[in-house]
């Protein structure tokens, strides 16, 4: 049987797209290859949000080239870099067979047959965000499924390339999402992650207010689904009604990823984020009032053009006030075509690097302290898999999304996977928790 291998870079949206491509390929009779050098079709699903994206893609396809010389492999590049670079990629890697944008995945069968019959590269790019998803084709192996509920973004944060490569916001029909969730629940999925660049504005493109809260309420009524998460939320669109949902929808997990990007009002305004640090802090306060155990995670950019020492101090101050559970921090990188790429007052690389290190050190110690504070607590963990590293251990996540390794020496059965079990936290580590089954061995 012929097989495929998909390499995925970037966000969870890309992971969801890669899963969808895998399902399509399986429905065409291909199987997943154990590794890259065994595959007959190799796809690289790319991300252009930060620098070096194109380099990364070219280095990956360069690795595939020797296999291509040995056998007849089809090599495809898809996702945001494919959309952004298009045909130009062929100038650098003429052996690529397919280049297709993020909204062409449905056409994968047709693209493959065109490559086979034309014997020349096939290029399929797109402008408009859209949903063409055959929900019945989807195969889900795990306990958690990613469900895209909207595509594109209308926000044009001045540093961000997403609105240019993914187009304007388009929300998926509610009935279709619910159909997909019900189907997944029957296949054994226990947790859904609702995905979009800015899920808080779900259905606003159809003029529906608070459509996201109403969607979560409906998803929470689906039998078999035990946990609901979502990402990503733009703070400016985080409404009181969504905040309140954390108080009354039991299945909604106490975790929100709320990218702040900077703690300085001057920088936030240059970034076109359309909220102030005070407004952000107020939303954090409200979230914790409604749901005291909520875990709040964030994204931060350091070294945005014009960010001076005082601005960075403001970011550190906000960091300390919020006490994020974890954070992804990035050095600003100019993206082609964005407003920020033409801004002056560029921050030198060494300053960017030192600010990044300061933030990351601070976050490491906050995350560690928070994990330590959970020691001896009993928490419900959804078991996802057997541990690859340690025999007799299973891996799962707490409601707050903390990775937890659970010692269960007397439990060998894979029936554990997909169950929510109470565990006692034995140790808070730097990036995870160690626990023991309650009433177990
Ligand atoms: N430079 C650095 N970081 C960026 N991000 C988005 N665009 C850029 C850029 N040009 C970060 C933001 C965003 C995360 C997904 O990537 O923090 O939230
Ligand atoms: Fe990019 Fe801003 Fe849209 Fe997020 S909200 S995808 S950072 S433009």
Short mmCIF file of C-alpha atoms and ligand atoms in Angstrom, two decimals:
data_model
loop_
_atom_site.label_atom_id
_atom_site.label_comp_id
_atom_site.label_asym_id
_atom_site.label_seq_id
_atom_site.Cartn_x
_atom_site.Cartn_y
_atom_site.Cartn_z
CA UNK A 1 0.00 0.00 0.00
CA UNK A 2 1.27 3.48 -0.80
CA UNK A 3 1.90 5.76 2.13
CA UNK A 4 2.15 9.43 3.07
CA UNK A 5 4.07 11.62 5.49
CA UNK A 6 2.99 15.11 6.57
CA UNK A 7 5.36 17.57 8.23
CA UNK A 8 3.50 20.35 10.07
CA UNK A 9 4.82 23.73 11.14
CA UNK A 10 2.94 26.47 12.96
CA UNK A 11 -0.29 26.83 14.83
CA UNK A 12 -3.07 24.46 15.82
CA UNK A 13 -5.00 25.57 12.76
CA UNK A 14 -2.25 23.96 10.70
CA UNK A 15 -2.37 20.84 12.82
CA UNK A 16 -6.11 20.63 12.16
CA UNK A 17 -5.49 21.10 8.41
CA UNK A 18 -2.83 18.37 8.44
CA UNK A 19 -5.22 15.98 10.20
CA UNK A 20 -7.81 16.74 7.55
CA UNK A 21 -5.30 16.06 4.75
CA UNK A 22 -4.37 12.78 6.44
CA UNK A 23 -8.05 11.78 6.50
CA UNK A 24 -8.46 12.60 2.81
CA UNK A 25 -5.37 10.56 1.92
CA UNK A 26 -6.56 7.63 4.04
CA UNK A 27 -9.95 7.74 2.32
CA UNK A 28 -8.04 7.51 -1.00
CA UNK A 29 -6.40 4.30 0.23
CA UNK A 30 -3.03 5.59 1.45
CA UNK A 31 -1.66 4.77 4.88
CA UNK A 32 0.50 6.81 7.23
CA UNK A 33 4.21 6.15 6.65
CA UNK A 34 6.26 5.27 9.71
CA UNK A 35 8.83 7.82 8.65
CA UNK A 36 9.81 10.23 5.95
CA UNK A 37 12.02 7.94 3.88
CA UNK A 38 9.30 5.30 3.51
CA UNK A 39 6.60 7.64 2.14
CA UNK A 40 5.31 7.93 -1.42
CA UNK A 41 3.61 11.28 -0.83
CA UNK A 42 5.34 13.89 1.31
CA UNK A 43 3.54 17.08 2.25
CA UNK A 44 4.91 19.99 4.24
CA UNK A 45 2.25 22.20 5.79
CA UNK A 46 3.92 25.55 6.35
CA UNK A 47 3.55 28.62 8.55
CA UNK A 48 4.78 32.12 7.74
CA UNK A 49 3.85 33.93 10.94
CA UNK A 50 7.43 34.41 12.04
CA UNK A 51 10.77 34.73 10.30
CA UNK A 52 12.74 31.95 8.66
CA UNK A 53 9.58 30.22 7.49
CA UNK A 54 10.69 29.99 3.87
CA UNK A 55 14.18 28.86 4.88
CA UNK A 56 12.70 26.11 7.03
CA UNK A 57 10.54 24.90 4.15
CA UNK A 58 13.44 24.90 1.70
CA UNK A 59 15.61 23.03 4.15
CA UNK A 60 12.87 20.39 4.59
CA UNK A 61 12.31 19.91 0.85
CA UNK A 62 16.09 19.75 0.43
CA UNK A 63 16.10 16.79 2.83
CA UNK A 64 13.46 15.05 0.75
CA UNK A 65 15.30 15.59 -2.54
CA UNK A 66 17.61 12.54 -2.27
CA UNK A 67 14.58 10.24 -1.71
CA UNK A 68 12.94 11.77 -4.76
CA UNK A 69 15.94 10.82 -6.83
CA UNK A 70 15.60 7.20 -5.69
CA UNK A 71 11.87 6.70 -6.21
CA UNK A 72 8.82 8.38 -7.60
CA UNK A 73 7.74 10.51 -4.63
CA UNK A 74 5.14 13.28 -4.87
CA UNK A 75 6.32 16.28 -2.88
CA UNK A 76 3.79 19.00 -1.97
CA UNK A 77 4.14 22.32 -0.12
CA UNK A 78 0.95 23.75 1.35
CA UNK A 79 -0.21 26.30 3.94
CA UNK A 80 0.80 29.91 4.45
CA UNK A 81 4.29 29.87 2.87
CA UNK A 82 2.85 28.15 -0.21
CA UNK A 83 0.23 30.88 -0.44
CA UNK A 84 2.71 33.68 0.13
CA UNK A 85 5.54 32.47 -2.11
CA UNK A 86 3.57 30.51 -4.74
CA UNK A 87 5.48 29.77 -7.92
CA UNK A 88 8.62 31.50 -6.60
CA UNK A 89 9.34 28.34 -4.57
CA UNK A 90 9.93 26.47 -7.82
CA UNK A 91 12.80 28.85 -8.63
CA UNK A 92 14.59 27.56 -5.55
CA UNK A 93 13.34 23.97 -5.52
CA UNK A 94 12.15 22.99 -9.03
CA UNK A 95 11.55 19.40 -7.89
CA UNK A 96 8.45 20.38 -5.84
CA UNK A 97 5.36 18.76 -7.45
CA UNK A 98 2.49 20.65 -5.80
CA UNK A 99 2.09 24.07 -4.22
CA UNK A 100 -1.30 24.79 -2.70
CA UNK A 101 -2.83 27.33 -0.34
CA UNK A 102 -4.66 26.69 2.96
CA UNK A 103 -8.09 26.73 1.35
CA UNK A 104 -7.35 24.14 -1.35
CA UNK A 105 -7.14 21.08 0.85
CA UNK A 106 -10.47 19.73 -0.33
CA UNK A 107 -9.04 19.57 -3.82
CA UNK A 108 -6.16 17.32 -2.75
CA UNK A 109 -7.44 14.24 -4.69
CA UNK A 110 -7.77 16.31 -7.87
CA UNK A 111 -4.35 17.93 -7.37
CA UNK A 112 -2.72 14.53 -6.94
CA UNK A 113 -4.24 13.15 -10.11
CA UNK A 114 -3.21 16.30 -12.00
CA UNK A 115 0.40 15.89 -10.83
CA UNK A 116 0.36 12.24 -11.97
CA UNK A 117 -1.09 12.96 -15.40
CA UNK A 118 0.54 16.33 -16.24
CA UNK A 119 4.02 15.37 -15.08
CA UNK A 120 4.73 18.99 -14.23
CA UNK A 121 4.27 21.04 -11.04
CA UNK A 122 0.69 21.92 -10.11
CA UNK A 123 -0.01 25.23 -8.39
CA UNK A 124 -3.32 26.02 -6.68
CA UNK A 125 -3.54 29.22 -4.69
CA UNK A 126 -6.54 31.07 -3.34
CA UNK A 127 -7.64 34.46 -2.10
CA UNK A 128 -10.81 34.01 -0.14
CA UNK A 129 -11.13 32.27 3.19
CA UNK A 130 -13.72 29.51 2.93
CA UNK A 131 -14.90 26.26 4.45
CA UNK A 132 -14.96 23.22 2.30
CA UNK A 133 -14.69 20.42 4.74
CA UNK A 134 -16.12 16.99 4.24
CA UNK A 135 -16.88 16.16 7.85
CA UNK A 136 -17.68 12.56 6.99
CA UNK A 137 -14.17 12.01 5.65
CA UNK A 138 -12.53 12.79 8.96
CA UNK A 139 -10.77 10.07 10.90
CA UNK A 140 -9.72 10.86 14.45
CA UNK A 141 -7.20 8.76 16.25
CA UNK A 142 -7.00 10.62 19.58
CA UNK A 143 -9.14 11.69 22.51
CA UNK A 144 -8.85 15.38 21.57
CA UNK A 145 -9.96 16.82 18.23
CA UNK A 146 -9.23 20.21 16.73
CA UNK A 147 -12.30 21.76 15.16
CA UNK A 148 -11.86 24.86 13.02
CA UNK A 149 -14.88 27.10 13.56
CA UNK A 150 -13.66 30.08 11.58
CA UNK A 151 -10.94 31.04 9.15
CA UNK A 152 -9.10 34.27 8.49
CA UNK A 153 -8.71 37.43 10.54
CA UNK A 154 -9.98 41.01 10.27
CA UNK A 155 -7.74 42.60 12.85
CA UNK A 156 -4.61 43.65 11.00
CA UNK A 157 -2.33 43.84 14.01
CA UNK A 158 0.51 45.82 12.48
CA UNK A 159 3.11 43.04 12.84
CA UNK A 160 0.98 40.17 11.59
CA UNK A 161 0.91 38.47 8.22
CA UNK A 162 -2.16 36.29 8.92
CA UNK A 163 -4.82 38.58 7.42
CA UNK A 164 -2.78 38.71 4.20
CA UNK A 165 -2.32 34.96 3.83
CA UNK A 166 -5.51 33.66 5.42
CA UNK A 167 -7.91 36.38 4.24
CA UNK A 168 -10.92 37.90 6.06
CA UNK A 169 -12.97 36.17 8.77
CA UNK A 170 -15.44 33.54 7.65
CA UNK A 171 -17.35 31.57 10.27
CA UNK A 172 -18.47 28.04 9.75
CA UNK A 173 -22.16 27.20 10.02
CA UNK A 174 -23.19 26.24 13.53
CA UNK A 175 -25.14 23.15 12.43
CA UNK A 176 -22.14 21.81 10.56
CA UNK A 177 -19.86 22.26 13.57
CA UNK A 178 -22.38 20.52 15.83
CA UNK A 179 -22.77 17.68 13.33
CA UNK A 180 -19.00 17.23 13.33
CA UNK A 181 -18.79 17.32 17.14
CA UNK A 182 -21.56 14.69 17.48
CA UNK A 183 -19.86 12.45 14.93
CA UNK A 184 -16.54 12.78 16.75
CA UNK A 185 -18.15 12.01 20.10
CA UNK A 186 -19.43 8.75 18.61
CA UNK A 187 -15.89 7.96 17.43
CA UNK A 188 -14.64 8.31 21.01
CA UNK A 189 -13.41 11.91 21.09
CA UNK A 190 -13.74 13.32 24.62
CA UNK A 191 -12.33 16.81 24.24
CA UNK A 192 -12.80 19.39 21.50
CA UNK A 193 -10.59 22.38 20.86
CA UNK A 194 -12.54 25.01 18.92
CA UNK A 195 -10.12 26.82 16.65
CA UNK A 196 -9.89 30.15 14.91
CA UNK A 197 -7.52 33.11 14.70
CA UNK A 198 -10.00 35.01 16.86
CA UNK A 199 -12.79 32.75 18.06
CA UNK A 200 -14.36 35.53 20.11
CA UNK A 201 -15.72 37.06 16.93
CA UNK A 202 -17.31 33.79 15.75
CA UNK A 203 -20.49 34.49 13.70
CA UNK A 204 -20.00 38.27 13.82
CA UNK A 205 -19.41 38.09 10.04
CA UNK A 206 -23.06 36.94 9.82
CA UNK A 207 -24.17 39.74 12.16
CA UNK A 208 -24.78 37.37 15.10
CA UNK A 209 -23.77 38.77 18.51
CA UNK A 210 -22.50 36.40 21.20
CA UNK A 211 -22.58 33.56 18.68
CA UNK A 212 -19.49 32.03 20.26
CA UNK A 213 -21.02 31.66 23.70
CA UNK A 214 -24.13 30.14 22.18
CA UNK A 215 -21.95 27.70 20.19
CA UNK A 216 -20.08 26.62 23.35
CA UNK A 217 -23.40 26.10 25.14
CA UNK A 218 -24.61 23.84 22.33
CA UNK A 219 -21.34 21.90 22.11
CA UNK A 220 -21.53 21.35 25.87
CA UNK A 221 -24.84 19.53 25.41
CA UNK A 222 -23.33 16.94 23.07
CA UNK A 223 -23.31 13.59 24.79
CA UNK A 224 -19.84 12.06 25.13
CA UNK A 225 -17.95 15.35 24.92
CA UNK A 226 -16.50 15.95 28.37
CA UNK A 227 -14.22 18.92 27.84
CA UNK A 228 -14.28 22.04 25.66
CA UNK A 229 -11.38 24.37 24.98
CA UNK A 230 -10.85 27.13 22.48
CA UNK A 231 -8.08 29.22 21.01
CA UNK A 232 -7.21 31.98 20.19
CA UNK A 233 -8.95 34.90 21.88
CA UNK A 234 -8.30 38.52 21.05
CA UNK A 235 -8.57 40.46 24.33
CA UNK A 236 -10.54 43.30 22.71
CA UNK A 237 -13.32 40.84 21.78
CA UNK A 238 -13.44 38.98 25.08
CA UNK A 239 -16.96 39.88 26.18
CA UNK A 240 -18.49 39.69 29.66
CA UNK A 241 -20.79 36.96 28.43
CA UNK A 242 -17.83 34.80 27.37
CA UNK A 243 -16.09 35.52 30.68
CA UNK A 244 -19.27 34.49 32.53
CA UNK A 245 -19.43 31.25 30.51
CA UNK A 246 -16.42 30.04 32.54
CA UNK A 247 -18.66 30.23 35.59
CA UNK A 248 -21.66 28.20 34.41
CA UNK A 249 -20.59 25.85 31.57
CA UNK A 250 -19.11 22.91 33.47
CA UNK A 251 -17.48 21.33 30.44
CA UNK A 252 -15.64 24.54 29.52
CA UNK A 253 -12.12 23.99 30.83
CA UNK A 254 -10.61 26.65 33.11
CA UNK A 255 -7.95 27.79 30.68
CA UNK A 256 -7.73 30.73 28.32
CA UNK A 257 -4.95 31.69 25.93
CA UNK A 258 -5.15 35.48 25.84
CA UNK A 259 -2.25 36.99 23.89
CA UNK A 260 -1.32 40.36 25.38
CA UNK A 261 1.71 41.04 23.09
CA UNK A 262 2.96 43.99 25.18
CA UNK A 263 2.33 45.67 28.52
CA UNK A 264 2.96 49.18 27.19
CA UNK A 265 0.06 51.29 25.97
CA UNK A 266 2.33 53.04 23.48
CA UNK A 267 3.45 49.75 21.93
CA UNK A 268 -0.07 48.28 22.01
CA UNK A 269 -1.25 51.27 20.03
CA UNK A 270 1.61 50.93 17.50
CA UNK A 271 0.66 47.26 17.21
CA UNK A 272 -2.96 48.27 16.49
CA UNK A 273 -4.21 45.93 19.21
CA UNK A 274 -7.11 48.22 20.20
CA UNK A 275 -7.02 47.64 23.97
CA UNK A 276 -5.00 49.21 26.77
CA UNK A 277 -3.04 47.45 29.49
CA UNK A 278 -5.70 48.63 31.95
CA UNK A 279 -8.47 47.02 29.89
CA UNK A 280 -6.46 43.80 29.65
CA UNK A 281 -5.86 43.72 33.39
CA UNK A 282 -9.54 44.34 34.04
CA UNK A 283 -10.48 41.32 31.88
CA UNK A 284 -7.99 39.16 33.77
CA UNK A 285 -9.51 40.36 37.03
CA UNK A 286 -13.04 39.49 35.84
CA UNK A 287 -11.94 36.05 34.58
CA UNK A 288 -10.42 35.22 37.95
CA UNK A 289 -13.49 36.49 39.78
CA UNK A 290 -15.77 34.22 37.76
CA UNK A 291 -13.36 31.26 37.77
CA UNK A 292 -10.63 31.55 40.44
CA UNK A 293 -8.70 28.46 39.28
CA UNK A 294 -8.51 29.63 35.64
CA UNK A 295 -5.15 29.26 33.97
CA UNK A 296 -4.20 32.23 31.81
CA UNK A 297 -1.52 31.88 29.14
CA UNK A 298 -0.26 34.45 26.68
CA UNK A 299 1.93 35.48 23.73
CA UNK A 300 4.39 38.37 23.96
CA UNK A 301 6.49 40.11 21.35
CA UNK A 302 9.67 41.87 22.49
CA UNK A 303 11.60 44.41 20.50
CA UNK A 304 8.68 45.81 18.51
CA UNK A 305 9.86 48.99 16.68
CA UNK A 306 9.86 51.88 19.15
CA UNK A 307 9.83 49.69 22.29
CA UNK A 308 12.15 51.46 24.75
CA UNK A 309 13.30 50.46 28.23
CA UNK A 310 10.25 52.03 29.86
CA UNK A 311 7.89 50.12 27.57
CA UNK A 312 9.67 46.89 28.40
CA UNK A 313 9.41 47.71 32.12
CA UNK A 314 5.64 48.06 31.58
CA UNK A 315 5.57 44.58 30.04
CA UNK A 316 7.50 43.14 32.98
CA UNK A 317 5.15 44.88 35.37
CA UNK A 318 2.06 43.50 33.63
CA UNK A 319 3.68 40.06 33.61
CA UNK A 320 4.16 40.19 37.36
CA UNK A 321 0.64 41.46 37.96
CA UNK A 322 -1.03 38.76 35.89
CA UNK A 323 1.24 35.89 36.90
CA UNK A 324 0.65 33.97 33.66
CA UNK A 325 0.57 30.18 33.91
CA UNK A 326 2.78 30.03 30.85
CA UNK A 327 3.76 32.25 27.96
CA UNK A 328 5.19 32.09 24.46
CA UNK A 329 7.58 34.96 23.87
CA UNK A 330 8.98 36.03 20.53
CA UNK A 331 11.43 38.56 19.18
CA UNK A 332 9.72 40.87 16.72
CA UNK A 333 10.44 39.90 13.12
CA UNK A 334 9.33 42.09 10.22
CA UNK A 335 6.91 40.26 7.92
CA UNK A 336 6.65 41.32 4.28
CA UNK A 337 3.74 43.61 3.48
CA UNK A 338 2.81 44.39 7.10
CA UNK A 339 2.73 47.93 8.48
CA UNK A 340 5.33 47.22 11.15
CA UNK A 341 7.84 46.08 8.54
CA UNK A 342 8.18 49.72 7.44
CA UNK A 343 8.38 51.24 10.92
CA UNK A 344 11.47 53.08 12.10
CA UNK A 345 13.06 52.99 15.59
CA UNK A 346 14.14 49.44 15.09
CA UNK A 347 15.30 47.71 18.27
CA UNK A 348 18.82 46.23 17.95
CA UNK A 349 19.08 42.45 17.94
CA UNK A 350 21.10 42.28 21.20
CA UNK A 351 18.43 44.24 23.06
CA UNK A 352 15.68 42.05 21.66
CA UNK A 353 17.63 38.98 22.73
CA UNK A 354 18.28 40.24 26.25
CA UNK A 355 14.62 41.24 26.74
CA UNK A 356 13.53 37.82 25.54
CA UNK A 357 15.85 36.11 28.00
CA UNK A 358 14.64 38.26 30.90
CA UNK A 359 11.00 37.43 30.15
CA UNK A 360 11.67 33.75 29.64
CA UNK A 361 13.60 33.47 32.92
CA UNK A 362 10.80 35.23 34.77
CA UNK A 363 8.17 32.99 33.19
CA UNK A 364 10.13 29.82 33.96
CA UNK A 365 10.12 30.62 37.65
CA UNK A 366 6.41 31.59 37.68
CA UNK A 367 5.41 28.36 35.86
CA UNK A 368 7.55 26.27 38.22
CA UNK A 369 6.06 27.94 41.32
CA UNK A 370 2.54 27.39 40.00
CA UNK A 371 3.25 23.71 39.31
CA UNK A 372 4.72 23.31 42.80
CA UNK A 373 1.62 24.84 44.35
CA UNK A 374 -0.42 21.97 42.90
CA UNK A 375 1.48 19.32 44.88
CA UNK A 376 -0.80 17.09 46.99
CA UNK A 377 -3.92 18.35 45.19
CA UNK A 378 -6.37 15.90 43.63
CA UNK A 379 -7.19 16.77 40.00
CA UNK A 380 -9.22 15.11 37.23
CA UNK A 381 -6.97 14.21 34.29
CA UNK A 382 -8.09 13.13 30.84
CA UNK A 383 -5.74 10.30 29.83
CA UNK A 384 -4.43 10.70 26.28
CA UNK A 385 -1.78 8.04 25.76
CA UNK A 386 0.67 5.62 27.29
CA UNK A 387 3.97 7.22 28.21
CA UNK A 388 6.62 6.63 25.56
CA UNK A 389 9.38 7.20 28.09
CA UNK A 390 8.33 5.36 31.21
CA UNK A 391 6.78 1.92 31.35
CA UNK A 392 3.68 1.84 33.55
CA UNK A 393 2.90 5.55 33.07
CA UNK A 394 0.13 7.30 31.24
CA UNK A 395 0.04 10.90 30.01
CA UNK A 396 -2.89 13.26 30.22
CA UNK A 397 -3.87 16.84 30.94
CA UNK A 398 -5.47 18.59 33.87
CA UNK A 399 -8.48 20.88 33.26
CA UNK A 400 -5.95 23.76 33.13
CA UNK A 401 -4.09 21.96 30.31
CA UNK A 402 -1.03 20.97 32.34
CA UNK A 403 0.73 17.89 31.02
CA UNK A 404 0.59 15.21 33.71
CA UNK A 405 2.54 11.95 33.85
CA UNK A 406 0.65 9.43 35.91
CA UNK A 407 2.24 6.44 37.58
CA UNK A 408 -0.15 3.50 37.38
CA UNK A 409 1.99 0.43 37.88
CA UNK A 410 -0.84 -2.04 38.26
CA UNK A 411 -2.87 -0.73 35.37
CA UNK A 412 -1.71 -2.08 32.04
CA UNK A 413 -4.93 -1.79 30.10
CA UNK A 414 -5.18 0.70 27.27
CA UNK A 415 -8.83 1.16 28.33
CA UNK A 416 -7.45 3.96 30.50
CA UNK A 417 -7.06 6.11 27.38
CA UNK A 418 -10.00 8.46 27.00
CA UNK A 419 -10.99 8.24 30.68
CA UNK A 420 -11.05 11.12 33.12
CA UNK A 421 -9.45 9.90 36.34
CA UNK A 422 -8.69 11.55 39.66
CA UNK A 423 -4.98 11.79 40.35
CA UNK A 424 -2.94 13.05 43.26
CA UNK A 425 -0.16 15.44 42.24
CA UNK A 426 3.10 14.15 43.67
CA UNK A 427 5.47 16.66 42.17
CA UNK A 428 5.30 19.95 40.30
CA UNK A 429 8.10 20.00 37.71
CA UNK A 430 9.31 22.78 35.40
CA UNK A 431 6.96 21.99 32.53
CA UNK A 432 4.75 19.19 33.77
CA UNK A 433 3.29 17.39 36.75
CA UNK A 434 4.00 13.96 38.16
CA UNK A 435 0.99 12.22 39.68
CA UNK A 436 -0.43 9.00 41.02
CA UNK A 437 -3.83 7.44 40.47
CA UNK A 438 -6.15 8.01 43.41
CA UNK A 439 -7.44 4.59 44.54
CA UNK A 440 -4.80 3.08 42.25
CA UNK A 441 -1.65 1.20 43.11
N1 LIG B 1 7.10 38.88 14.96
C1 LIG B 1 7.15 38.21 16.14
N2 LIG B 1 6.11 37.52 16.64
C2 LIG B 1 4.97 37.50 15.93
N3 LIG B 1 3.80 36.91 16.16
C3 LIG B 1 2.96 37.18 15.13
N4 LIG B 1 3.59 37.94 14.21
C4 LIG B 1 4.85 38.16 14.69
C5 LIG B 1 5.97 38.87 14.20
N5 LIG B 1 5.93 39.54 13.06
C6 LIG B 1 3.50 36.16 17.38
C7 LIG B 1 2.36 36.82 18.19
C8 LIG B 1 1.21 35.90 17.96
C9 LIG B 1 1.90 34.56 17.84
C10 LIG B 1 1.10 33.47 17.23
O1 LIG B 1 3.03 34.85 17.04
O2 LIG B 1 2.74 36.86 19.56
O3 LIG B 1 0.27 35.91 19.02
FE1 LIG B 2 -2.62 38.26 13.57
FE2 LIG B 2 -3.79 40.06 15.17
FE3 LIG B 2 -5.28 38.48 13.58
FE4 LIG B 2 -4.01 37.42 15.70
S1 LIG B 2 -5.65 38.96 15.79
S2 LIG B 2 -4.09 36.58 13.61
S3 LIG B 2 -2.14 38.63 15.75
S4 LIG B 2 -3.85 40.05 12.91
#
